[in-house]
């Protein structure tokens, strides 16, 4: 039997657009270099494929510089998919661009239709529940609507909180298997992972928390040697991907794909 929390047969990605320099960022730490980002993105896609999964590669969208961060547009569950409603106004249109692809793949597609907002980066699906971090992008109304939708499919949703100043809940954590979470100490300190096995990223390597378990591999941003060594010691097969350019736009490993 497959474990839907980390065993995936498909992923969706979208190539970075030439307008990428206009992407949102909390702080300006430099302009992302498109050719480097394209090379990193190609490595990311190749790594997903190396696990045996099919990767649906969508074309760039020049009118939506942040559209490469496809994770924020949908939540893909075994029973169906839900189109999100991003809290960033410039990203709302990305959902309509993604919907036809999702409809081709799922029979049951729902949509956050109310006044609330929710972005996929704030959602962590574990083996026992769906954790959603309220953030500057995800509000109580959006969480309430998602709670009702996933309840129809037998899922329990628990609302938690993304630390202040952190873009998304999953900026600070990722799932290594149904019961094991890789987290920053600051997020774990909130108590949201009680009952789970939690591995902490090394002090000063907080950006390594946005990694993904994808089939047999853990994709980590490169440059965080103490965290990758710790993961290897725990038996995880780690692949490092350069993330320097996406990091300038507050993006990381999870944002770059929808996995199901
Ligand atoms: C944004 O601010 O929306 C993008 N520049 C980065 C989105 C990253 N997405 C994610 O963590 N799921």
Coordinates of C-alpha atoms and ligand atoms in Angstrom, one line a residue:
X1 CA 0.0 0.0 0.0
X2 CA 1.3 3.5 -0.8
X3 CA 1.6 6.2 1.9
X4 CA -0.2 9.3 0.5
X5 CA 1.9 11.6 2.6
X6 CA 5.1 11.0 0.8
X7 CA 4.6 8.4 -2.0
X8 CA 3.5 10.2 -5.1
X9 CA 3.0 9.2 -8.7
X10 CA 2.7 12.7 -10.1
X11 CA 3.8 16.3 -9.6
X12 CA 2.9 19.5 -11.3
X13 CA 5.5 22.2 -11.8
X14 CA 5.6 25.5 -13.8
X15 CA 8.7 26.9 -15.5
X16 CA 9.9 30.3 -14.1
X17 CA 8.8 33.2 -16.2
X18 CA 11.1 35.9 -17.6
X19 CA 9.3 38.4 -15.4
X20 CA 10.5 36.5 -12.3
X21 CA 12.4 39.6 -11.0
X22 CA 8.9 41.1 -10.2
X23 CA 8.0 38.3 -7.8
X24 CA 6.9 39.1 -4.3
X25 CA 9.5 39.2 -1.5
X26 CA 9.4 40.4 2.1
X27 CA 12.8 41.9 1.8
X28 CA 15.0 42.8 -1.2
X29 CA 18.1 40.7 -1.0
X30 CA 18.9 40.9 -4.7
X31 CA 17.3 40.2 -8.1
X32 CA 16.8 36.6 -9.0
X33 CA 18.9 35.5 -11.9
X34 CA 16.6 33.7 -14.5
X35 CA 19.2 31.5 -16.1
X36 CA 20.4 30.2 -12.7
X37 CA 16.8 29.7 -11.6
X38 CA 16.0 27.8 -14.8
X39 CA 19.0 25.5 -14.2
X40 CA 17.9 24.9 -10.6
X41 CA 14.4 24.3 -11.7
X42 CA 15.5 21.7 -14.3
X43 CA 17.5 19.9 -11.6
X44 CA 14.5 19.9 -9.3
X45 CA 12.2 18.5 -12.0
X46 CA 14.8 15.9 -13.0
X47 CA 15.1 14.8 -9.3
X48 CA 11.3 14.4 -9.0
X49 CA 11.3 12.3 -12.2
X50 CA 14.3 10.2 -10.9
X51 CA 11.9 8.7 -8.3
X52 CA 9.7 7.3 -11.1
X53 CA 7.0 9.9 -10.9
X54 CA 5.4 11.7 -13.8
X55 CA 6.0 15.4 -13.8
X56 CA 3.5 17.6 -15.6
X57 CA 5.6 20.7 -16.6
X58 CA 3.5 23.8 -17.3
X59 CA 4.7 26.7 -19.4
X60 CA 5.8 30.0 -17.8
X61 CA 3.2 32.7 -17.2
X62 CA 4.7 36.1 -17.8
X63 CA 1.7 37.9 -16.3
X64 CA 2.2 36.1 -12.9
X65 CA 5.8 36.3 -11.8
X66 CA 5.2 34.1 -8.8
X67 CA 3.4 31.4 -10.7
X68 CA 6.5 29.1 -10.5
X69 CA 5.4 28.6 -6.9
X70 CA 2.5 26.3 -7.9
X71 CA 2.0 24.8 -4.4
X72 CA 0.1 27.9 -3.3
X73 CA -2.7 27.4 -5.9
X74 CA -4.2 24.0 -4.9
X75 CA -4.4 21.3 -2.3
X76 CA -4.2 17.8 -3.8
X77 CA -5.6 15.0 -1.7
X78 CA -6.3 11.4 -2.6
X79 CA -10.0 12.0 -2.7
X80 CA -10.0 15.2 -4.7
X81 CA -8.4 18.7 -5.1
X82 CA -9.3 22.1 -3.7
X83 CA -8.4 25.3 -5.6
X84 CA -7.0 27.8 -3.1
X85 CA -7.6 31.6 -2.8
X86 CA -4.3 33.3 -2.3
X87 CA -4.0 36.1 0.2
X88 CA -1.6 37.9 -2.1
X89 CA -3.8 39.8 -4.5
X90 CA -1.3 39.6 -7.4
X91 CA -1.4 35.8 -7.1
X92 CA -5.2 35.3 -7.2
X93 CA -5.3 34.8 -11.0
X94 CA -2.8 31.9 -10.8
X95 CA -5.6 29.7 -9.5
X96 CA -7.6 30.0 -12.7
X97 CA -4.5 29.2 -14.7
X98 CA -4.0 26.0 -12.7
X99 CA -7.6 24.8 -12.5
X100 CA -7.9 23.2 -16.0
X101 CA -4.8 21.0 -15.3
X102 CA -6.2 19.9 -12.0
X103 CA -9.6 19.2 -13.6
X104 CA -8.0 16.9 -16.1
X105 CA -6.5 14.9 -13.3
X106 CA -9.2 14.8 -10.7
X107 CA -12.9 14.0 -10.8
X108 CA -13.8 15.9 -7.7
X109 CA -12.4 19.5 -7.7
X110 CA -13.7 22.0 -5.2
X111 CA -12.8 25.7 -4.7
X112 CA -12.4 28.2 -1.9
X113 CA -15.2 30.5 -2.9
X114 CA -15.9 32.7 0.1
X115 CA -14.2 35.9 1.2
X116 CA -11.4 34.1 3.0
X117 CA -7.9 33.4 1.9
X118 CA -5.7 30.4 2.0
X119 CA -2.4 29.4 0.3
X120 CA -1.0 25.9 -0.1
X121 CA 2.3 26.9 1.5
X122 CA 0.4 27.1 4.8
X123 CA -0.9 23.5 4.6
X124 CA 1.0 20.4 5.9
X125 CA -0.8 17.1 5.3
X126 CA 0.5 14.5 7.8
X127 CA -0.5 10.9 8.3
X128 CA -3.2 11.8 10.8
X129 CA -4.5 15.3 10.0
X130 CA -4.2 18.4 7.9
X131 CA -2.3 21.2 9.7
X132 CA -3.0 24.8 8.4
X133 CA -1.0 27.7 9.7
X134 CA -2.8 31.1 9.8
X135 CA -0.4 33.6 8.4
X136 CA -0.4 36.9 6.5
X137 CA -1.7 34.9 3.5
X138 CA -4.1 32.5 5.2
X139 CA -7.0 33.7 7.4
X140 CA -9.6 32.2 9.7
X141 CA -12.4 32.4 7.1
X142 CA -10.3 30.6 4.5
X143 CA -9.3 27.9 7.1
X144 CA -13.0 27.5 8.1
X145 CA -14.1 26.9 4.5
X146 CA -11.3 24.4 3.9
X147 CA -12.2 22.6 7.1
X148 CA -15.7 22.0 5.8
X149 CA -14.5 20.7 2.4
X150 CA -12.0 18.3 3.7
X151 CA -14.4 17.0 6.4
X152 CA -16.5 15.7 3.5
X153 CA -13.6 13.5 2.6
X154 CA -13.0 12.3 6.1
X155 CA -10.0 14.5 7.0
X156 CA -9.5 16.4 10.2
X157 CA -8.1 19.8 9.9
X158 CA -6.3 21.6 12.8
X159 CA -5.6 25.3 12.7
X160 CA -2.2 26.3 13.9
X161 CA -0.1 29.5 13.6
X162 CA 2.7 30.5 11.3
X163 CA 5.4 32.4 13.3
X164 CA 5.3 36.2 12.8
X165 CA 7.6 37.3 10.0
X166 CA 7.6 33.8 8.4
X167 CA 5.8 33.7 5.0
X168 CA 4.2 30.3 5.2
X169 CA 3.7 27.5 7.7
X170 CA 5.8 25.2 5.5
X171 CA 8.6 27.8 5.2
X172 CA 9.5 26.4 8.7
X173 CA 8.6 22.7 8.4
X174 CA 8.2 19.8 6.2
X175 CA 7.0 16.2 6.4
X176 CA 9.6 13.4 6.3
X177 CA 7.1 10.6 6.7
X178 CA 3.6 10.3 8.1
X179 CA 4.8 10.8 11.7
X180 CA 8.0 12.7 11.3
X181 CA 8.4 16.4 10.8
X182 CA 11.5 18.5 10.0
X183 CA 11.0 21.8 11.8
X184 CA 12.8 24.9 12.9
X185 CA 13.0 25.2 16.7
X186 CA 11.0 28.4 16.6
X187 CA 8.0 26.7 15.0
X188 CA 8.2 23.5 17.1
X189 CA 8.3 25.7 20.3
X190 CA 4.7 26.7 19.5
X191 CA 3.7 23.1 20.5
X192 CA 1.9 22.5 17.2
X193 CA 3.7 19.2 16.6
X194 CA 3.0 17.5 19.9
X195 CA 2.8 13.8 19.5
X196 CA 4.9 13.7 16.3
X197 CA 8.6 12.8 16.0
X198 CA 10.2 16.1 15.3
X199 CA 13.8 16.6 13.9
X200 CA 15.1 20.1 14.2
X201 CA 17.1 21.8 11.5
X202 CA 20.5 23.0 12.7
X203 CA 20.8 26.4 14.4
X204 CA 21.4 29.0 11.7
X205 CA 20.1 26.7 9.0
X206 CA 16.4 27.6 9.3
X207 CA 15.9 27.8 5.6
X208 CA 16.6 24.0 5.3
X209 CA 13.2 23.4 7.0
X210 CA 11.5 24.0 3.6
X211 CA 12.4 20.6 2.1
X212 CA 10.2 17.9 0.7
X213 CA 10.0 14.1 1.1
X214 CA 9.1 12.8 -2.4
X215 CA 9.1 9.1 -2.7
X216 CA 12.5 7.7 -1.6
X217 CA 14.2 11.1 -1.7
X218 CA 14.3 14.2 0.5
X219 CA 14.9 17.3 -1.6
X220 CA 16.8 19.9 0.5
X221 CA 18.0 23.4 -0.5
X222 CA 21.8 23.2 -0.7
X223 CA 24.1 25.0 1.7
X224 CA 22.9 23.5 4.9
X225 CA 25.4 20.8 5.7
X226 CA 24.6 20.2 9.3
X227 CA 20.9 19.6 8.6
X228 CA 21.6 17.4 5.6
X229 CA 24.1 15.3 7.6
X230 CA 21.6 14.9 10.4
X231 CA 19.0 13.7 7.9
X232 CA 21.4 11.3 6.3
X233 CA 22.2 9.9 9.7
X234 CA 18.5 9.3 10.3
X235 CA 18.5 7.2 7.1
X236 CA 17.0 9.7 4.7
X237 CA 18.3 9.8 1.1
X238 CA 19.0 13.5 0.6
X239 CA 19.4 15.4 -2.7
X240 CA 20.6 19.0 -2.5
X241 CA 19.2 21.5 -5.0
X242 CA 20.5 25.0 -5.3
X243 CA 17.8 27.4 -4.1
X244 CA 19.7 30.7 -4.1
X245 CA 17.4 32.4 -6.7
X246 CA 14.0 31.2 -5.4
X247 CA 15.2 32.2 -1.8
X248 CA 15.3 35.8 -3.0
X249 CA 11.6 35.5 -3.5
X250 CA 11.0 33.6 -0.2
X251 CA 10.4 30.4 -2.1
X252 CA 11.8 26.9 -1.5
X253 CA 11.5 23.2 -2.2
X254 CA 7.8 22.7 -1.4
X255 CA 6.6 25.8 -3.3
X256 CA 7.8 24.5 -6.6
X257 CA 5.5 21.6 -7.0
X258 CA 2.0 20.1 -6.4
X259 CA 2.5 16.4 -5.4
X260 CA -0.1 13.7 -5.5
Ligands
LIG1 C1 5.2 34.8 -2.6 O1 5.6 35.7 -1.8 O2 4.0 34.5 -2.7 C2 6.2 34.2 -3.4 N1 7.3 35.1 -3.8 C3 6.8 33.0 -2.7 C4 5.9 31.9 -2.5 C5 6.5 30.7 -1.8 N2 5.5 29.6 -1.7 C6 5.5 28.7 -0.7 O3 6.2 28.8 0.2 N3 4.6 27.8 -0.8

